[in-house]
Short mmCIF file of C-alpha atoms and ligand atoms in Angstrom, two decimals:
data_model
loop_
_atom_site.label_atom_id
_atom_site.label_comp_id
_atom_site.label_asym_id
_atom_site.label_seq_id
_atom_site.Cartn_x
_atom_site.Cartn_y
_atom_site.Cartn_z
CA MET A 1 110.40 30.81 30.43
CA THR A 2 111.73 28.10 29.89
CA ASN A 3 114.87 29.67 29.53
CA ASP A 4 115.24 30.76 32.69
CA GLY A 5 116.07 27.14 35.03
CA PRO A 6 113.99 25.71 37.35
CA PRO A 7 114.38 27.23 40.44
CA PHE A 8 116.77 24.19 42.46
CA GLY A 9 118.66 22.82 39.06
CA GLY A 10 120.04 20.13 41.24
CA VAL A 11 118.23 16.65 41.54
CA ILE A 12 116.49 15.24 45.43
CA TYR A 13 117.33 11.78 46.99
CA GLN A 14 114.88 11.20 49.86
CA VAL A 15 116.52 9.15 52.65
CA TYR A 16 113.50 7.59 54.22
CA PRO A 17 115.94 7.56 57.90
CA ARG A 18 114.95 4.31 59.80
CA SER A 19 115.75 2.55 56.17
CA PHE A 20 118.89 4.47 54.88
CA ARG A 21 122.13 3.37 57.38
CA ASP A 22 122.28 2.63 60.54
CA GLY A 23 125.20 4.30 62.91
CA ASP A 24 124.91 2.83 66.28
CA GLY A 25 123.88 -1.27 65.67
CA ASP A 26 120.35 -0.46 66.85
CA GLY A 27 118.42 -1.98 63.85
CA VAL A 28 117.08 1.22 63.44
CA GLY A 29 118.96 4.23 60.62
CA ASP A 30 119.96 7.16 62.40
CA LEU A 31 121.38 10.58 61.42
CA ALA A 32 125.29 8.54 62.30
CA GLY A 33 124.37 6.45 59.51
CA MET A 34 122.97 8.89 57.80
CA ARG A 35 126.24 10.71 58.08
CA ALA A 36 128.29 7.42 56.87
CA GLY A 37 126.19 7.38 54.04
CA LEU A 38 127.25 11.07 52.63
CA ASP A 39 129.84 9.27 50.36
CA HIS A 40 127.67 7.55 48.34
CA LEU A 41 125.14 10.44 47.79
CA ALA A 42 128.34 12.42 45.79
CA TRP A 43 129.35 9.76 44.41
CA LEU A 44 126.33 9.27 43.08
CA GLY A 45 125.39 12.39 41.79
CA VAL A 46 122.85 13.96 43.78
CA ASP A 47 122.75 17.98 45.12
CA ALA A 48 119.88 17.48 47.80
CA VAL A 49 119.51 15.41 50.42
CA TRP A 50 115.45 15.25 51.31
CA SER A 51 115.80 13.79 55.45
CA SER A 52 111.28 11.85 55.82
CA PRO A 53 110.98 13.40 59.58
CA LEU A 54 113.54 12.45 61.99
CA TYR A 55 111.98 14.69 64.56
CA ARG A 56 110.69 13.21 68.08
CA SER A 57 107.63 11.24 67.70
CA PRO A 58 105.82 8.64 69.11
CA MET A 59 106.27 6.95 65.61
CA ALA A 60 102.42 6.30 65.66
CA ASP A 61 103.12 7.37 61.91
CA PHE A 62 106.69 6.21 61.54
CA GLY A 63 107.65 10.63 62.91
CA TYR A 64 103.89 11.80 60.45
CA ASP A 65 103.22 12.35 63.96
CA ILE A 66 105.09 15.09 65.31
CA ALA A 67 105.46 15.21 69.62
CA ASP A 68 108.28 19.05 69.01
CA HIS A 69 109.00 20.16 65.99
CA CYS A 70 112.04 21.61 66.91
CA ASP A 71 113.79 18.54 68.08
CA ILE A 72 115.36 15.48 67.21
CA ASP A 73 114.20 11.50 68.20
CA PRO A 74 116.52 9.63 70.16
CA VAL A 75 115.83 7.36 67.69
CA PHE A 76 118.12 8.87 64.99
CA GLY A 77 120.38 10.59 67.25
CA THR A 78 120.62 15.00 68.58
CA LEU A 79 120.46 17.85 67.29
CA ASP A 80 123.78 18.36 67.60
CA ASP A 81 123.87 15.37 64.98
CA LEU A 82 121.65 16.84 62.66
CA ASP A 83 124.05 20.00 62.83
CA ALA A 84 126.92 17.08 62.42
CA PHE A 85 124.63 16.04 59.16
CA VAL A 86 124.67 19.38 57.45
CA ALA A 87 128.07 20.35 57.96
CA ASP A 88 129.19 17.08 56.77
CA ALA A 89 126.38 17.53 53.42
CA ASP A 90 127.78 20.67 52.96
CA ALA A 91 131.08 20.05 52.97
CA ARG A 92 130.47 17.65 50.33
CA GLY A 93 128.69 20.40 48.53
CA LEU A 94 125.10 18.44 49.50
CA GLN A 95 121.24 21.00 50.56
CA VAL A 96 119.54 19.21 53.14
CA TRP A 97 115.94 19.35 53.18
CA LEU A 98 113.18 18.49 55.69
CA ASP A 99 110.39 17.43 55.77
CA PHE A 100 107.64 19.68 56.49
CA VAL A 101 104.59 18.33 58.17
CA PRO A 102 102.52 21.07 58.20
CA ASN A 103 99.47 19.31 58.48
CA HIS A 104 98.51 17.28 61.44
CA THR A 105 100.46 16.98 64.83
CA SER A 106 100.90 13.94 67.32
CA ASP A 107 98.11 13.56 69.80
CA ARG A 108 100.68 13.84 72.46
CA HIS A 109 102.43 17.24 70.71
CA ARG A 110 101.78 19.68 73.61
CA TRP A 111 99.63 22.06 71.58
CA PHE A 112 97.46 19.04 71.11
CA GLU A 113 97.99 17.71 74.85
CA ALA A 114 97.01 21.38 75.48
CA ALA A 115 94.33 21.91 73.40
CA ARG A 116 92.20 18.55 74.90
CA SER A 117 92.36 20.19 78.34
CA SER A 118 89.60 22.38 77.82
CA THR A 119 87.23 24.20 75.29
CA GLU A 120 89.28 27.19 76.98
CA ASP A 121 92.58 26.31 76.50
CA LEU A 122 94.09 28.55 74.31
CA HIS A 123 95.36 26.35 71.83
CA ARG A 124 91.51 24.51 71.42
CA ASP A 125 91.36 26.07 68.25
CA TRP A 126 95.04 25.20 67.00
CA TYR A 127 93.14 21.72 65.60
CA VAL A 128 89.55 21.23 64.47
CA TRP A 129 86.99 20.46 66.85
CA ARG A 130 83.47 19.88 65.90
CA ASP A 131 80.10 18.70 67.41
CA PRO A 132 78.54 15.45 67.12
CA ALA A 133 75.97 14.97 64.15
CA PRO A 134 72.54 14.90 65.73
CA ASP A 135 72.86 10.67 65.82
CA GLY A 136 75.67 11.55 68.12
CA GLY A 137 77.93 10.09 65.04
CA PRO A 138 80.90 12.01 63.38
CA PRO A 139 80.29 15.56 61.99
CA ASN A 140 80.44 14.50 57.85
CA ASN A 141 81.35 11.28 56.02
CA TRP A 142 84.87 10.87 55.57
CA VAL A 143 86.70 8.06 55.71
CA ARG A 144 90.35 8.63 57.53
CA HIS A 145 93.87 6.97 55.50
CA PHE A 146 94.50 3.67 56.43
CA ALA A 147 91.52 2.04 57.63
CA ASP A 148 87.60 2.00 56.37
CA ALA A 149 87.28 4.24 60.11
CA PRO A 150 85.78 8.02 59.98
CA ALA A 151 88.19 10.77 59.83
CA TRP A 152 87.27 12.28 63.48
CA THR A 153 87.37 10.73 67.02
CA LEU A 154 85.26 11.75 70.23
CA ASP A 155 87.25 13.14 72.24
CA GLU A 156 85.09 12.06 75.92
CA ARG A 157 86.04 15.10 78.42
CA SER A 158 84.67 18.23 75.59
CA GLY A 159 81.91 16.05 74.35
CA GLN A 160 83.59 16.72 70.76
CA TYR A 161 85.49 15.28 67.79
CA TYR A 162 88.62 16.28 66.38
CA LEU A 163 89.15 15.94 63.07
CA HIS A 164 92.41 13.13 61.86
CA HIS A 165 92.94 13.16 57.62
CA PHE A 166 94.89 10.42 59.33
CA LEU A 167 95.46 8.27 62.36
CA PRO A 168 93.74 9.02 65.30
CA GLU A 169 97.30 9.33 67.38
CA GLN A 170 97.57 12.47 63.81
CA PRO A 171 95.30 15.56 65.04
CA ASP A 172 94.53 18.47 61.80
CA VAL A 173 95.16 21.52 62.85
CA ASN A 174 93.70 24.06 62.36
CA TRP A 175 96.14 26.68 60.12
CA ASP A 176 92.51 29.61 59.41
CA THR A 177 93.98 30.27 63.54
CA PRO A 178 96.80 33.00 62.87
CA ALA A 179 98.86 31.76 66.41
CA LEU A 180 99.16 28.34 64.83
CA ARG A 181 100.28 29.53 61.52
CA GLU A 182 102.58 31.47 62.72
CA ALA A 183 104.21 28.54 64.96
CA GLN A 184 104.95 26.62 61.70
CA LEU A 185 106.30 29.67 60.07
CA ASP A 186 108.56 29.32 62.82
CA VAL A 187 109.02 25.12 62.82
CA LEU A 188 110.93 26.72 59.25
CA ARG A 189 112.28 29.86 60.89
CA PHE A 190 114.17 27.41 63.54
CA TRP A 191 115.23 24.90 60.73
CA MET A 192 116.91 27.36 58.26
CA ASP A 193 118.76 29.09 61.28
CA ARG A 194 119.90 25.55 61.83
CA GLY A 195 121.27 25.40 57.34
CA VAL A 196 118.67 23.84 56.52
CA ARG A 197 117.86 24.52 52.86
CA GLY A 198 114.77 23.50 51.55
CA PHE A 199 111.13 21.72 53.20
CA ARG A 200 108.85 18.95 51.83
CA ALA A 201 105.36 19.64 52.05
CA ASP A 202 103.28 16.42 52.88
CA VAL A 203 100.01 16.96 52.23
CA VAL A 204 99.96 20.00 51.83
CA HIS A 205 97.16 20.05 50.11
CA LEU A 206 95.13 19.29 53.01
CA ILE A 207 96.40 22.69 54.99
CA GLY A 208 93.17 25.09 53.42
CA GLN A 209 90.15 23.52 54.57
CA ASP A 210 86.28 24.20 53.96
CA ARG A 211 85.14 25.20 57.40
CA SER A 212 80.75 23.81 57.03
CA TYR A 213 82.90 20.28 56.79
CA PRO A 214 80.33 19.10 53.95
CA ASP A 215 80.06 15.68 53.70
CA ASP A 216 81.21 13.69 50.42
CA PRO A 217 78.97 13.68 47.56
CA PRO A 218 77.86 10.13 47.20
CA GLY A 219 79.63 7.32 44.94
CA VAL A 220 82.74 9.48 45.87
CA ASP A 221 85.50 6.69 46.69
CA ARG A 222 87.19 7.43 50.10
CA PHE A 223 90.58 9.65 49.80
CA ASP A 224 91.46 9.20 46.65
CA GLY A 225 88.82 9.81 44.77
CA ARG A 226 88.21 12.69 47.03
CA GLY A 227 91.82 14.40 46.13
CA ASP A 228 90.57 17.12 44.38
CA PHE A 229 87.89 18.07 47.20
CA HIS A 230 90.60 19.12 49.26
CA HIS A 231 91.87 21.98 47.25
CA HIS A 232 89.97 24.96 49.20
CA THR A 233 91.03 28.35 48.36
CA SER A 234 92.61 29.10 51.86
CA THR A 235 95.35 26.46 50.79
CA LYS A 236 96.57 29.17 48.63
CA GLU A 237 97.00 32.42 51.07
CA HIS A 238 98.79 29.62 53.28
CA LEU A 239 101.76 28.21 51.58
CA ARG A 240 101.95 32.18 49.78
CA ALA A 241 102.79 33.13 53.66
CA ILE A 242 105.06 30.07 53.47
CA ARG A 243 106.53 31.26 51.09
CA ARG A 244 107.04 34.92 52.07
CA VAL A 245 109.61 33.00 54.68
CA LEU A 246 111.19 30.60 52.60
CA ASP A 247 112.48 33.64 50.72
CA GLU A 248 114.00 35.48 53.52
CA ARG A 249 116.47 32.50 53.32
CA GLY A 250 116.48 31.38 50.16
CA ALA A 251 115.48 28.29 50.59
CA ILE A 252 112.76 25.94 48.64
CA ILE A 253 109.84 24.14 48.40
CA VAL A 254 108.59 20.94 47.38
CA GLY A 255 105.05 20.33 48.08
CA GLU A 256 103.45 16.67 47.84
CA SER A 257 99.64 17.92 46.56
CA TYR A 258 98.05 14.85 45.97
CA LEU A 259 95.08 16.79 43.38
CA GLU A 260 95.04 14.53 40.51
CA GLN A 261 94.14 18.22 37.30
CA PRO A 262 97.53 19.45 36.64
CA GLU A 263 95.47 22.48 36.19
CA VAL A 264 93.95 22.30 39.82
CA LEU A 265 97.71 21.15 41.15
CA LEU A 266 98.95 24.79 39.23
CA ALA A 267 97.75 26.51 42.36
CA HIS A 268 100.70 25.54 44.73
CA VAL A 269 102.91 25.83 42.61
CA GLY A 270 104.85 28.87 41.04
CA ASP A 271 105.87 32.49 42.21
CA ASP A 272 103.45 33.14 44.69
CA ALA A 273 102.90 29.76 45.84
CA GLN A 274 105.31 26.71 45.87
CA HIS A 275 109.35 26.53 44.12
CA LEU A 276 107.78 22.40 43.27
CA SER A 277 105.67 20.39 43.56
CA PHE A 278 105.26 16.43 42.90
CA VAL A 279 104.34 15.11 40.24
CA PHE A 280 102.57 11.38 41.02
CA HIS A 281 101.08 10.67 37.32
CA LEU A 282 103.97 8.67 35.71
CA LEU A 283 104.17 6.29 38.92
CA GLY A 284 101.34 4.80 39.17
CA ALA A 285 100.68 4.85 35.19
CA PRO A 286 100.42 1.63 33.29
CA TRP A 287 103.86 0.63 30.90
CA ASP A 288 103.06 1.28 28.10
CA ALA A 289 104.40 4.60 25.80
CA ALA A 290 101.80 5.92 24.26
CA GLU A 291 99.91 6.33 27.92
CA TRP A 292 103.74 8.44 29.48
CA ALA A 293 103.92 10.29 26.93
CA ARG A 294 99.88 11.08 27.42
CA ARG A 295 100.66 11.71 30.52
CA ILE A 296 103.63 13.78 30.59
CA MET A 297 102.32 16.07 28.25
CA GLU A 298 98.61 16.53 29.79
CA VAL A 299 100.78 18.08 32.93
CA GLU A 300 103.39 20.02 30.80
CA SER A 301 100.54 21.51 29.03
CA VAL A 302 100.04 23.41 32.00
CA PHE A 303 102.67 23.80 34.04
CA GLU A 304 105.50 24.65 31.03
CA PRO A 305 103.37 27.56 30.12
CA ALA A 306 103.01 28.63 33.29
CA GLY A 307 106.17 28.53 34.22
CA ALA A 308 105.62 25.93 37.20
CA TRP A 309 108.65 23.23 37.55
CA PRO A 310 107.08 19.55 38.04
CA SER A 311 109.11 17.65 40.25
CA TRP A 312 108.55 14.15 38.65
CA ALA A 313 109.01 11.06 41.23
CA LEU A 314 108.62 7.38 40.90
CA GLY A 315 108.82 6.55 43.94
CA ASN A 316 109.01 6.85 48.24
CA HIS A 317 108.66 5.43 51.21
CA ASP A 318 104.69 5.12 50.31
CA ARG A 319 104.51 3.32 47.30
CA PRO A 320 105.58 -0.04 45.67
CA ARG A 321 109.34 -0.06 44.41
CA LEU A 322 109.87 1.37 40.94
CA ALA A 323 111.11 -2.24 39.89
CA THR A 324 108.91 -4.53 42.01
CA ARG A 325 105.69 -1.82 40.46
CA LEU A 326 107.45 -2.47 36.62
CA GLY A 327 108.06 -6.60 37.34
CA SER A 328 111.72 -5.90 36.66
CA GLU A 329 115.42 -3.52 36.91
CA ALA A 330 115.26 -3.54 33.04
CA ARG A 331 112.36 -1.42 33.08
CA ALA A 332 113.65 0.46 36.35
CA ARG A 333 116.41 1.61 34.45
CA VAL A 334 114.84 2.23 31.17
CA ALA A 335 112.02 4.69 33.80
CA ALA A 336 114.86 6.50 35.25
CA THR A 337 116.25 7.22 32.17
CA VAL A 338 113.07 8.76 31.10
CA GLN A 339 112.87 10.54 34.88
CA LEU A 340 116.19 11.66 35.09
CA THR A 341 116.11 14.04 31.47
CA LEU A 342 112.05 15.03 31.62
CA ARG A 343 112.16 18.85 32.43
CA GLY A 344 111.61 19.28 36.14
CA VAL A 345 113.50 18.45 38.84
CA PRO A 346 113.80 15.00 40.12
CA CYS A 347 113.14 13.35 42.53
CA LEU A 348 114.48 9.74 43.85
CA PHE A 349 113.92 7.77 46.27
CA GLN A 350 116.52 5.68 48.88
CA GLY A 351 117.90 2.42 47.20
CA ASP A 352 115.75 3.04 43.99
CA GLU A 353 119.62 3.86 42.33
CA LEU A 354 120.18 0.09 43.63
CA GLY A 355 117.07 -1.64 41.45
CA LEU A 356 115.86 -2.40 44.63
CA GLU A 357 112.40 -4.50 44.93
CA ASP A 358 109.99 -4.70 47.74
CA ALA A 359 110.96 -6.73 51.05
CA ILE A 360 109.00 -9.72 51.18
CA VAL A 361 107.45 -9.34 54.81
CA PRO A 362 105.61 -11.93 56.75
CA PRO A 363 102.86 -11.07 59.03
CA ASP A 364 104.69 -10.88 61.97
CA ARG A 365 107.13 -8.59 60.85
CA VAL A 366 104.25 -6.22 60.13
CA VAL A 367 104.43 -2.42 61.66
CA ASP A 368 102.89 -0.16 59.41
CA PRO A 369 99.53 -0.18 59.31
CA GLY A 370 99.54 1.44 55.88
CA GLY A 371 100.46 -1.61 54.85
CA ARG A 372 104.31 0.26 53.18
CA ASP A 373 106.81 -2.01 55.17
CA GLY A 374 108.01 -3.73 51.66
CA CYS A 375 109.34 -0.61 50.12
CA ARG A 376 110.73 0.75 52.96
CA ALA A 377 113.48 -2.22 54.01
CA PRO A 378 116.69 -1.56 54.70
CA VAL A 379 118.92 0.24 51.99
CA PRO A 380 121.78 -2.89 52.05
CA TRP A 381 125.43 -1.06 52.57
CA THR A 382 127.76 -4.41 52.06
CA GLU A 383 127.70 -7.76 50.59
CA ASP A 384 128.17 -9.13 54.31
CA PRO A 385 124.68 -11.44 55.04
CA ASP A 386 123.42 -8.64 57.31
CA ALA A 387 124.25 -5.86 54.96
CA GLY A 388 125.81 -3.33 56.84
CA TRP A 389 123.07 -3.87 59.70
CA SER A 390 125.25 -4.92 62.12
CA SER A 391 122.41 -5.79 64.73
CA SER A 392 118.91 -7.54 63.68
CA ALA A 393 117.04 -4.57 61.57
CA TRP A 394 113.41 -3.77 62.17
CA LEU A 395 112.39 -4.18 59.30
CA PRO A 396 113.82 -7.37 56.55
CA LEU A 397 115.79 -7.19 53.52
CA PRO A 398 115.25 -6.47 50.41
CA PRO A 399 115.98 -9.77 48.59
CA ASP A 400 119.99 -9.99 46.80
CA ALA A 401 120.84 -7.62 49.37
CA ALA A 402 124.60 -8.54 48.68
CA THR A 403 124.33 -8.16 44.83
CA ARG A 404 122.34 -5.38 44.93
CA SER A 405 124.19 -3.46 47.39
CA VAL A 406 125.98 -0.54 47.27
CA ALA A 407 129.38 -2.14 47.81
CA ALA A 408 128.58 -4.45 45.29
CA GLN A 409 127.25 -2.19 42.43
CA GLN A 410 129.86 1.18 43.11
CA ALA A 411 132.65 -2.03 41.41
CA ASP A 412 130.38 -2.59 38.98
CA PRO A 413 130.21 -0.84 35.50
CA ALA A 414 127.41 -2.66 34.62
CA SER A 415 125.30 -1.69 37.69
CA THR A 416 122.54 0.21 38.30
CA ALA A 417 123.86 2.44 40.04
CA ASN A 418 127.23 3.25 37.74
CA LEU A 419 124.22 4.21 35.19
CA TYR A 420 122.27 7.01 37.89
CA ARG A 421 125.82 8.01 38.54
CA ARG A 422 126.39 8.40 34.37
CA LEU A 423 122.46 9.17 34.00
CA LEU A 424 123.51 12.42 36.30
CA ALA A 425 126.75 13.43 35.70
CA LEU A 426 125.51 13.70 31.61
CA ARG A 427 122.43 16.28 33.61
CA HIS A 428 125.04 18.14 35.38
CA ALA A 429 127.23 18.53 31.93
CA GLU A 430 123.70 18.99 29.32
CA PRO A 431 121.98 21.70 30.66
CA ALA A 432 119.19 21.46 27.88
CA LEU A 433 118.57 18.88 29.99
CA VAL A 434 117.81 20.83 32.64
CA ARG A 435 116.84 24.91 31.37
CA GLY A 436 115.82 22.87 27.73
CA ALA A 437 112.79 22.87 25.81
CA GLN A 438 110.83 19.49 25.99
CA ARG A 439 109.03 17.68 23.28
CA ILE A 440 107.85 14.20 23.32
CA LEU A 441 107.94 13.26 19.63
CA GLY A 442 105.79 10.87 18.07
CA GLY A 443 104.96 9.04 14.18
CA ALA A 444 105.29 12.19 12.42
CA ASP A 445 109.33 12.76 14.52
CA GLY A 446 109.36 8.42 12.67
CA ILE A 447 109.30 7.61 16.35
CA PRO A 448 107.87 4.54 15.85
CA ASP A 449 104.98 2.92 18.74
CA GLY A 450 106.29 1.32 21.58
CA VAL A 451 109.22 3.70 22.36
CA LEU A 452 108.23 7.64 24.05
CA ALA A 453 110.25 9.92 22.58
CA VAL A 454 111.61 12.89 24.77
CA GLN A 455 113.08 15.98 23.00
CA ARG A 456 115.44 18.54 24.57
CA THR A 457 116.58 21.05 23.02
CA ASP A 458 118.68 24.11 24.37
CA GLY A 459 119.80 26.70 21.51
CA VAL A 460 122.33 24.65 19.25
CA ASP A 461 122.42 21.99 22.15
CA GLU A 462 119.91 18.90 21.53
CA LEU A 463 119.63 15.02 23.20
CA VAL A 464 116.69 12.91 22.51
CA THR A 465 115.56 10.33 24.77
CA LEU A 466 113.98 7.09 23.31
CA ALA A 467 113.04 5.07 25.86
CA GLU A 468 111.54 1.20 24.11
CA MET A 469 108.62 -0.14 26.59
CA ALA A 470 106.74 -2.38 24.17
CA GLY A 471 109.56 -5.40 24.41
CA ARG A 472 109.60 -6.19 21.56
CA GLY A 473 112.89 -3.91 20.04
CA ALA A 474 112.43 -0.62 17.40
CA VAL A 475 114.71 0.37 14.53
CA LEU A 476 113.76 3.94 13.83
CA ASP A 477 113.65 5.50 10.51
CA ARG A 478 117.15 6.77 8.45
CA ARG A 479 116.50 10.01 10.04
CA TRP A 480 117.10 8.14 13.20
CA ALA A 481 120.58 6.13 11.51
CA SER A 482 122.87 9.00 11.38
CA GLY A 483 124.20 12.42 12.78
CA TRP A 484 123.80 11.07 16.21
CA THR A 485 125.67 10.06 19.01
CA VAL A 486 124.52 7.32 22.53
CA ALA A 487 125.99 9.57 25.53
CA ILE A 488 123.56 7.23 27.40
CA ASP A 489 122.42 3.12 26.91
CA THR A 490 120.87 1.19 29.70
CA GLN A 491 121.56 -1.61 29.14
CA SER A 492 125.36 -1.74 28.75
CA ALA A 493 128.38 -0.72 30.76
CA GLY A 494 128.80 2.08 27.62
CA PRO A 495 130.53 0.40 25.56
CA ARG A 496 127.90 1.46 23.42
CA GLU A 497 128.17 5.24 24.54
CA GLY A 498 130.23 8.14 22.47
CA THR A 499 129.20 5.95 19.13
CA PRO A 500 126.89 6.60 16.48
CA PHE A 501 123.53 6.05 16.70
CA ASP A 502 122.79 3.14 14.29
CA GLY A 503 118.67 3.15 14.62
CA ALA A 504 118.43 -0.35 16.43
CA LEU A 505 116.54 -0.18 20.38
CA ASP A 506 116.93 -3.59 22.12
CA ALA A 507 114.03 -4.62 24.25
CA ASP A 508 113.38 -2.30 27.50
CA THR A 509 115.98 -0.48 27.39
CA ALA A 510 116.93 3.38 26.48
CA ILE A 511 119.17 5.52 25.00
CA VAL A 512 119.58 9.09 25.34
CA LEU A 513 121.21 10.44 22.10
CA ARG A 514 123.11 13.95 21.24
CA ARG A 515 123.21 15.41 17.63
CA ALA A 516 126.49 15.05 16.66
C1 BGC B 1 103.59 10.44 53.60
C2 BGC B 1 102.91 9.26 54.06
C3 BGC B 1 102.01 9.46 55.66
C4 BGC B 1 101.02 10.97 55.46
C5 BGC B 1 100.74 11.50 57.03
C6 BGC B 1 102.39 11.68 53.53
O1 BGC B 1 102.21 11.61 52.34
O2 BGC B 1 103.78 11.29 53.07
O3 BGC B 1 103.26 8.57 54.78
O4 BGC B 1 102.11 8.44 56.52
O5 BGC B 1 101.51 11.82 54.93
O6 BGC B 1 101.77 12.13 57.56
#
C-alpha cells in the first residue's frame, strides 16, 4: 500500500481559536483574527487548517462543551465570518477542517435540556442514564477527567445518574440511539455544505460503550490506564456510518482515539473507518533515539502492512508544548524535522512553528479545569510589547513573545519558522516523503547510537533524516561521507543546505539527506 499515498497528502495545522489571533481587540482570538492569520499559514506552506471548536458554548471546557452544533459562538463571530474564513482559506489553497465532538455535548444543549426534563422525553435516550448503585452511589466506579471524582452526576429530578467522561457540564451522548446518531451525522452534513473539507474527531474512541457499564478492574489507574478498555466493538460500526457520510462529499476525518496499542488503534483507521488516526506515541516519548525508533516501528509494523495512515502529532492544546517538554528549541527543531519526514500526515500545533514555550500562568489567572493553560497562551504576531493582542489577552503571553513573534521570525532566515517553511517546501517537492516506503536504519547501516535515522524511498529517490538525540554529536562511517547532499540542516539558515554531506552531525541537530 505504500505507493498509494495517504488519503490526504498534506500537512494539518491546528488553530486553537481563542489564542490564534484577535481580530476585534477583546483579548480573545476569533474568526476575524483567523482570517488575518491565513497569510502566515500560506507562507508556512501547510495544506489544511483544523480549528478547535468555534460552536456556541458556555465554555466550561472552552468549546468542547457544545450548546449548538450548527452556530458559531459570538466570542468568535458569526456563521458569515465562518463562510468568509472558508472562502479566504480556499483562495490560498488551504482546506478548512473543524472539530467534531461526538462523545458529549454541553449540559445546556437543547438535547440535554429536553432529556433531563422528563424520563419520557424523546431525547432521554440520547444520553446515558442509570439508576444508582444499591448504596445510592454512582452506577459504577468510573472516574472522570480533570478530577478525582465520579464520571456520574445525580439528576435530582429523576433520581438517575448521567454519565460524563469529562466535566459534569459535558454529558456523554448515546450513539446506540438511532435518532442521536442521525443528528450527529446531520452536523457533519451541515458543515460540509458550508465548504468544510475535513474533521478532527474528539475522543472518538469513547462513542462505542459497553451498555452494561461494568466496573473498571481493580488497579486500573483512572483514565490514562483505562484507555484501551474503551475499545468497544460498536465504535467501529459508528465510525463506518460517519465514513459513509463523509465519502458522499469527499471529506476527510482524523480521529483522536486514545488507544495505546497500535493493534487496537488500527480498528479505528482504514477504508471502512477513519481516513487517519492521530498517533501520540512520540508526544510522550523520552528524548532517546532508540526509544523513538522503537515507537515508530511499533506503530508502523501494524499500520503500514494494513495500508493505514498515522497522523503524527507532537503537540496540541492539551499537552505541554514541544519546546517546554524537550527542554530546548534546538531539540524541538530536531523533533519537527523527524515529524515532517515520517510516513503519514503530520499535524502541527499553532505556535510550535515559532518554537514557543508554555506561558507561566500565575494562580490568579488559571482558567482551565484541566490545567492546560500554559500551551494555550496567545500566539505572538508582532514585536510590540502586547505582541499584537490589542487589549490584555485572556492568558499571559508565552516567554520571549517579541523575539519569537511571527513578524520577527518571518524576517529571520535562521528562525524556527523558516526551518518549518523549508521542511514543508521539501515535503511538497519530494514525493518520497509523502508516499515513499519507510525504514528505520540502525547499526548495520552505519548509524551510531544516539542517532535516529529514517529512510524514505520512492523508486530511485531516497532521503534520509538523521537526528542527533544524545547531545554529544556523531561522526558517521565512510558509507555516509560521500554520495549525499544536505537538503535540510536544523542549525543553520541554510548555508549547508545543497552542499555535500561530510558525515558529521552536531549535538542536538538533525539533517535531511538526499541521495546525490
Ligand atoms: C480535547 C480536550 C477536551 C476533551 C473533551 C479532548 O481530547 O482535545 O481539549 O477537553 O477532549 O472534549
